[in-house]
Short mmCIF file of C-alpha atoms in Angstrom, two decimals:
data_model
loop_
_atom_site.label_atom_id
_atom_site.label_comp_id
_atom_site.label_asym_id
_atom_site.label_seq_id
_atom_site.Cartn_x
_atom_site.Cartn_y
_atom_site.Cartn_z
CA MET I 1 103.90 34.57 153.21
CA PHE I 2 105.08 30.96 152.44
CA PHE I 3 105.13 32.05 148.86
CA VAL I 4 106.12 35.33 149.03
CA SER I 5 109.36 34.10 151.05
CA LEU I 6 109.86 31.35 148.60
CA GLY I 7 110.14 33.60 145.64
CA PHE I 8 112.33 36.10 147.67
CA LEU I 9 114.28 33.38 148.02
CA LEU I 10 114.57 32.54 144.61
CA SER I 11 115.06 35.97 143.74
CA PHE I 12 117.85 36.06 145.92
CA MET I 13 119.55 33.10 144.50
CA ALA I 14 119.35 33.88 141.16
CA CYS I 15 120.90 37.43 141.96
CA HIS I 16 123.58 35.13 143.59
CA GLU I 17 124.27 32.71 140.95
CA GLU I 18 124.27 36.02 138.37
CA GLU I 19 126.94 36.88 140.49
CA ASN I 20 129.45 34.31 140.84
CA ASN I 21 129.06 32.95 136.76
CA PRO I 22 131.71 33.45 134.87
CA VAL I 23 132.17 37.12 132.69
CA ALA I 24 131.15 37.31 129.44
CA SER I 25 134.16 37.41 126.68
CA ILE I 26 135.80 40.44 126.55
CA ARG I 27 136.09 41.59 123.08
CA GLN I 28 139.17 43.95 121.56
CA ALA I 29 138.41 47.13 121.56
CA GLU I 30 134.99 47.03 122.98
CA GLY I 31 135.98 49.13 126.12
CA PHE I 32 138.54 49.71 128.80
CA PHE I 33 139.90 48.00 131.74
CA ILE I 34 139.78 49.94 135.08
CA VAL I 35 141.97 48.44 137.58
CA ASN I 36 141.42 48.97 141.50
CA GLU I 37 144.47 48.76 143.41
CA GLY I 38 142.12 48.28 146.48
CA THR I 39 142.70 49.01 150.39
CA PHE I 40 146.51 48.01 151.59
CA ASN I 41 146.24 44.74 153.48
CA PHE I 42 141.76 44.45 152.90
CA GLY I 43 142.76 41.88 149.63
CA ASN I 44 140.25 43.94 147.80
CA ALA I 45 141.94 44.27 144.52
CA SER I 46 139.69 44.36 141.42
CA VAL I 47 139.34 44.72 137.78
CA SER I 48 136.24 46.82 136.27
CA TYR I 49 135.49 47.25 132.53
CA TYR I 50 133.86 49.81 130.83
CA HIS I 51 131.88 49.31 127.49
CA TYR I 52 131.86 52.19 125.13
CA GLU I 53 128.19 51.30 123.60
CA THR I 54 125.84 51.20 126.71
CA GLY I 55 128.15 53.11 129.27
CA GLU I 56 128.03 50.89 131.50
CA VAL I 57 130.59 49.35 133.99
CA THR I 58 131.13 44.92 134.82
CA HIS I 59 132.87 45.06 137.95
CA ASP I 60 134.79 42.65 139.23
CA LEU I 61 136.14 40.87 136.67
CA PHE I 62 138.55 38.43 138.57
CA LYS I 63 136.19 37.88 141.77
CA ASN I 64 133.16 36.82 139.25
CA ALA I 65 135.31 34.58 137.10
CA ASN I 66 137.42 32.62 139.82
CA GLY I 67 135.05 32.73 142.81
CA HIS I 68 138.10 35.27 145.03
CA THR I 69 139.62 38.27 144.68
CA ALA I 70 143.27 38.71 142.85
CA GLY I 71 144.82 39.57 145.95
CA ASP I 72 146.04 42.72 147.82
CA VAL I 73 147.10 45.86 146.11
CA LEU I 74 146.55 45.35 142.03
CA GLN I 75 149.89 47.51 140.89
CA GLN I 76 149.33 47.01 137.41
CA MET I 77 147.85 45.16 134.51
CA PHE I 78 149.20 44.32 131.06
CA VAL I 79 148.11 41.98 128.43
CA VAL I 80 150.59 40.09 125.99
CA ASP I 81 148.70 38.11 122.96
CA ASP I 82 145.53 36.71 124.45
CA LYS I 83 146.88 36.30 128.50
CA GLY I 84 146.47 39.30 131.47
CA TYR I 85 149.37 39.51 133.96
CA LEU I 86 147.78 41.30 136.87
CA VAL I 87 150.36 42.41 139.20
CA LEU I 88 149.35 42.33 142.88
CA ASN I 89 152.07 44.46 145.01
CA ASN I 90 151.34 42.99 148.22
CA SER I 91 150.60 39.39 147.85
CA GLY I 92 153.81 39.49 145.86
CA TYR I 93 152.92 37.70 142.40
CA VAL I 94 151.56 38.11 138.79
CA GLU I 95 148.74 36.93 138.28
CA VAL I 96 147.91 35.13 134.36
CA VAL I 97 144.72 35.31 133.29
CA ASN I 98 142.80 34.49 130.18
CA MET I 99 141.78 37.80 128.64
CA GLU I 100 138.52 36.71 127.03
CA THR I 101 137.36 34.74 130.65
CA PHE I 102 139.43 36.23 133.21
CA GLU I 103 139.61 33.11 134.44
CA SER I 104 142.93 31.95 136.32
CA GLU I 105 145.99 30.44 134.32
CA GLY I 106 148.09 30.36 137.14
CA LEU I 107 150.55 32.53 139.19
CA ILE I 108 153.71 33.89 138.78
CA GLN I 109 156.45 34.05 141.50
CA PRO I 110 157.67 34.93 143.79
CA PHE I 111 158.55 38.43 144.56
CA GLU I 112 159.10 40.75 147.50
CA SER I 113 156.89 43.54 145.90
CA PRO I 114 156.45 43.91 142.86
CA ARG I 115 155.90 46.66 141.07
CA HIS I 116 155.71 47.11 137.00
CA PHE I 117 155.45 44.38 134.43
CA LEU I 118 157.03 44.77 130.91
CA PRO I 119 157.34 42.61 128.37
CA VAL I 120 161.12 42.85 126.58
CA SER I 121 160.98 40.51 123.84
CA GLU I 122 159.37 37.26 122.68
CA GLY I 123 158.95 35.51 126.20
CA LYS I 124 160.59 37.48 128.28
CA ALA I 125 159.27 40.18 130.37
CA TYR I 126 161.07 42.15 133.71
CA VAL I 127 158.95 42.82 137.08
CA SER I 128 160.41 45.90 138.84
CA ASP I 129 159.85 45.67 142.71
CA LEU I 130 159.73 47.67 145.86
CA TYR I 131 161.91 45.93 148.32
CA SER I 132 164.50 43.85 146.59
CA ASN I 133 166.49 46.39 144.61
CA SER I 134 166.29 44.41 141.51
CA ILE I 135 164.56 43.79 138.67
CA GLN I 136 163.27 40.10 137.99
CA VAL I 137 163.29 38.64 134.48
CA VAL I 138 160.71 36.77 133.96
CA ASN I 139 159.58 33.71 131.39
CA LEU I 140 156.02 34.23 129.95
CA MET I 141 156.00 30.53 128.12
CA GLU I 142 156.90 28.45 131.85
CA GLY I 143 155.49 31.45 133.62
CA THR I 144 159.01 31.70 135.76
CA VAL I 145 161.34 33.59 137.17
CA THR I 146 164.49 32.90 135.64
CA GLY I 147 167.08 36.00 136.81
CA SER I 148 167.73 39.15 138.61
CA ILE I 149 169.48 42.42 137.50
CA MET I 150 170.66 44.14 140.41
CA MET I 151 169.78 47.64 140.65
CA PRO I 152 171.03 50.61 143.17
CA PHE I 153 167.99 51.40 144.74
CA TRP I 154 163.97 50.57 144.33
CA THR I 155 162.81 50.14 140.66
CA GLU I 156 158.95 51.19 139.49
CA GLN I 157 158.15 52.17 136.24
CA MET I 158 159.68 50.94 133.38
CA GLU I 159 160.13 52.48 129.07
CA LYS I 160 162.05 50.63 126.53
CA VAL I 161 163.44 51.83 123.59
CA ASP I 162 165.07 49.82 120.84
CA ALA I 163 167.71 47.07 122.63
CA TYR I 164 167.36 49.40 126.32
CA VAL I 165 165.01 49.73 128.88
CA PHE I 166 165.26 52.89 130.93
CA VAL I 167 163.98 52.77 135.00
CA THR I 168 162.55 55.30 137.05
CA SER I 169 164.16 54.82 140.75
CA PRO I 170 161.78 56.82 143.05
CA TRP I 171 163.82 58.34 146.72
CA ASP I 172 163.51 55.34 149.25
CA ILE I 173 162.96 57.78 152.19
CA ARG I 174 165.12 55.61 154.46
CA LEU I 175 168.25 56.74 152.16
CA ASP I 176 169.45 59.83 150.75
CA PRO I 177 167.74 61.63 147.50
CA HIS I 178 169.09 60.44 144.29
CA ASP I 179 168.37 61.82 140.98
CA GLN I 180 169.05 59.08 138.25
CA ILE I 181 167.10 56.94 136.12
CA TYR I 182 168.67 53.44 134.90
CA VAL I 183 169.48 52.07 131.79
CA ILE I 184 169.47 48.40 130.58
CA ASP I 185 170.56 45.81 128.10
CA ALA I 186 167.00 43.99 127.58
CA GLU I 187 169.33 41.49 125.09
CA ASN I 188 171.71 40.89 127.90
CA ASP I 189 169.89 41.33 130.78
CA PHE I 190 172.24 43.78 133.15
CA LEU I 191 172.29 47.56 134.26
CA ALA I 192 173.97 49.00 131.70
CA ASP I 193 174.13 52.40 132.45
CA SER I 194 172.68 55.53 134.42
CA ILE I 195 170.80 58.98 133.46
CA GLN I 196 171.36 62.08 135.50
CA VAL I 197 167.80 63.91 135.98
CA GLY I 198 165.71 65.45 138.51
CA TYR I 199 165.71 64.29 142.18
CA ASP I 200 163.29 61.62 142.76
CA PRO I 201 162.24 59.89 139.26
CA VAL I 202 158.60 58.08 139.51
CA ALA I 203 157.23 58.44 136.21
CA ILE I 204 158.48 57.67 132.67
CA ALA I 205 156.32 58.08 128.97
CA ARG I 206 157.54 58.12 125.90
CA ASP I 207 156.48 60.82 123.32
CA GLY I 208 155.95 60.30 119.37
CA ASN I 209 159.65 61.12 118.63
CA ASN I 210 160.33 58.22 120.61
CA LYS I 211 161.86 60.59 123.70
CA LEU I 212 161.36 60.02 127.01
CA TRP I 213 159.96 62.13 128.95
CA ILE I 214 160.18 61.71 132.96
CA TYR I 215 158.55 62.94 135.96
CA CYS I 216 160.39 64.00 139.28
CA ARG I 217 159.29 65.28 142.36
CA GLY I 218 162.07 66.67 143.54
CA ALA I 219 163.91 67.03 147.05
CA GLU I 220 162.47 70.10 148.92
CA SER I 221 164.57 69.11 151.98
CA LEU I 222 168.21 70.16 149.14
CA ALA I 223 166.60 72.70 147.49
CA GLU I 224 166.22 70.43 144.18
CA PRO I 225 163.48 71.43 142.12
CA ALA I 226 160.28 69.03 140.78
CA GLY I 227 160.18 68.76 136.80
CA LEU I 228 159.61 67.16 133.91
CA TYR I 229 162.83 65.99 131.88
CA CYS I 230 163.00 65.09 128.29
CA VAL I 231 165.82 62.13 127.43
CA ASN I 232 167.21 61.45 124.68
CA PRO I 233 166.96 57.20 124.50
CA GLN I 234 169.99 57.05 121.83
CA THR I 235 172.23 59.85 123.48
CA PHE I 236 171.32 59.19 126.75
CA GLU I 237 171.47 63.09 127.40
CA VAL I 238 168.97 64.98 129.01
CA GLU I 239 167.34 67.89 125.62
CA ARG I 240 165.08 69.53 127.88
CA SER I 241 164.47 70.40 131.74
CA LEU I 242 160.99 71.89 132.51
CA LEU I 243 160.78 72.59 136.70
CA PHE I 244 157.87 73.05 138.53
CA GLU I 245 157.76 76.53 140.62
CA ASP I 246 157.04 74.45 143.90
CA TYR I 247 156.58 70.46 145.49
CA ASP I 248 152.38 70.87 145.80
CA LEU I 249 152.44 67.84 143.55
CA GLY I 250 149.73 65.79 144.70
CA PHE I 251 150.43 61.70 145.80
CA ALA I 252 150.12 60.48 142.57
CA ALA I 253 152.23 61.38 140.01
CA ARG I 254 151.13 60.37 136.84
CA LEU I 255 152.12 61.36 132.87
CA SER I 256 150.21 60.01 129.94
CA PHE I 257 150.52 60.96 125.84
CA ASN I 258 147.71 61.71 122.93
CA SER I 259 147.94 59.37 120.32
CA ALA I 260 149.75 61.93 118.08
CA GLY I 261 152.55 62.16 121.28
CA ASP I 262 153.03 65.14 120.73
CA THR I 263 150.85 66.76 123.88
CA LEU I 264 151.47 65.78 127.55
CA TYR I 265 149.22 65.64 130.26
CA TYR I 266 150.32 65.15 133.59
CA LEU I 267 148.96 64.99 136.87
CA LYS I 268 150.16 67.72 139.70
CA ASN I 269 146.75 67.85 141.99
CA ASP I 270 144.85 69.07 138.67
CA ILE I 271 145.10 67.95 135.59
CA TYR I 272 147.41 69.50 133.20
CA ALA I 273 148.88 69.56 129.25
CA PHE I 274 151.34 70.28 127.74
CA ALA I 275 152.28 70.78 124.11
CA LEU I 276 155.70 69.62 123.18
CA SER I 277 156.04 72.50 120.82
CA ASP I 278 155.80 75.08 123.80
CA THR I 279 158.93 76.42 125.67
CA ASN I 280 157.37 76.78 129.18
CA LEU I 281 154.44 74.08 131.12
CA PRO I 282 151.53 75.55 131.38
CA ALA I 283 150.42 78.21 133.80
CA SER I 284 146.88 77.27 134.70
CA PRO I 285 145.26 73.28 134.36
CA LEU I 286 143.11 71.99 132.05
CA ILE I 287 141.16 70.13 134.48
CA GLN I 288 140.88 70.89 138.47
CA ALA I 289 140.13 68.45 141.05
CA SER I 290 137.48 70.93 142.56
CA GLY I 291 137.94 68.48 145.62
CA SER I 292 138.60 65.20 144.01
CA ASN I 293 141.30 62.98 144.92
CA PHE I 294 142.90 62.22 140.88
CA TYR I 295 144.77 59.17 141.08
CA ALA I 296 145.07 58.10 137.85
CA LEU I 297 145.33 59.44 134.09
CA ALA I 298 145.04 58.12 130.59
CA VAL I 299 143.97 58.84 127.45
CA ASP I 300 141.96 56.81 125.80
CA PRO I 301 143.77 56.07 122.15
CA ALA I 302 140.53 55.61 120.49
CA THR I 303 138.54 58.74 121.44
CA GLY I 304 141.25 61.14 122.48
CA ASN I 305 139.48 61.69 125.80
CA LEU I 306 141.42 61.89 129.31
CA ILE I 307 140.35 59.02 131.31
CA VAL I 308 140.51 60.27 135.05
CA GLY I 309 140.43 58.15 138.86
CA ASP I 310 139.31 59.66 141.57
CA ALA I 311 140.39 57.52 144.92
CA ILE I 312 137.92 59.86 147.36
CA ASP I 313 139.89 58.51 150.38
CA TYR I 314 141.22 55.25 149.76
CA ALA I 315 138.70 53.15 151.79
CA GLN I 316 135.32 53.84 149.57
CA LYS I 317 134.68 52.99 145.91
CA GLY I 318 136.25 55.64 143.94
CA LYS I 319 135.22 57.48 140.54
CA VAL I 320 135.95 57.19 136.76
CA TYR I 321 135.66 60.81 134.97
CA ILE I 322 135.93 61.34 131.92
CA TYR I 323 136.61 64.16 130.16
CA GLY I 324 136.85 65.86 126.80
CA ARG I 325 139.84 67.17 124.79
CA GLN I 326 139.34 70.82 125.81
CA GLY I 327 138.97 69.34 129.70
CA ASN I 328 134.61 68.94 129.93
CA LEU I 329 133.63 66.78 131.47
CA LEU I 330 131.29 64.04 129.41
CA GLU I 331 130.86 61.43 132.46
CA THR I 332 131.30 60.35 135.53
CA THR I 333 130.94 55.78 136.73
CA GLU I 334 131.92 54.54 139.47
CA ALA I 335 135.18 52.19 139.91
CA GLY I 336 135.98 49.78 142.86
CA VAL I 337 138.97 50.43 145.36
CA ILE I 338 141.21 53.11 144.42
CA PRO I 339 141.15 53.45 140.77
CA ALA I 340 144.88 53.31 139.63
CA GLN I 341 145.41 52.33 135.76
CA PHE I 342 143.34 52.29 132.73
CA LEU I 343 144.10 49.62 130.34
CA PHE I 344 143.30 49.94 126.13
CA TYR I 345 143.08 46.40 124.54
#
């Protein structure tokens, strides 16, 4: 019995030590990151990595490298050079990691409730915020917040075209609904203009012609429809408005283009594929959720496959589905809690 118990103990210790060892080096183009938001107030945000060659997923990259979880609600991850920036919404900071080892290199703070991160020039980035009605200006060399740009409302996703950053501003339910995105002069860090689109603009993506597409959730109380709006970033004008027939959009509004930038995939409970050459939005989805809780969507630039996150019930570990371009399911794998973003590096 002693030898059996000793063997079990040694086996347990070996497994325990392995789980807490730093992760193996991550090399570019060998897979993609799964950014797991985690359950609000549970502090269980995590990052996983899908390996193309084996189809295996390495979980808890940050925890294995640092001995503790990243924080509470991992909203987004972005890579600049050899550093990864993890935006921890409910923790109120941005964690900086080494992209080879995933070891922490420090925190950027303070923020009230950071949402999205966007590098705008050499050594400078913007961070949007849920509560502060401002965008924070970050010096990436020093890892400090150096200023802020005052905004009318909550700020969310951002996209940079030439010298301007275009910012979505979802509807704050404490206020009246609004229908504008905002334009920031990224050279001088000030709010330069606004563009009227649909009500409750939440997501933004850029197509192959450098046009911007805005996902607007609408305002049912005002009978203002939800839909997709195409904005010319040179003229600040709306060139196309494609409206949905209902407000049944699901919880997560997601946009993603294929590598050519001529087909827009959007999440409206199910997943739809819209060729920009078409006049009307598709009548039926490319991929039906069929009981899944689709929460994340991206097109893999290496394969053209669609990568989809299933949050299930927002408490248990989620799933990642890999679909072919025609919507055929190729693979299913496990993620962390609430897979919210996929990062290709």
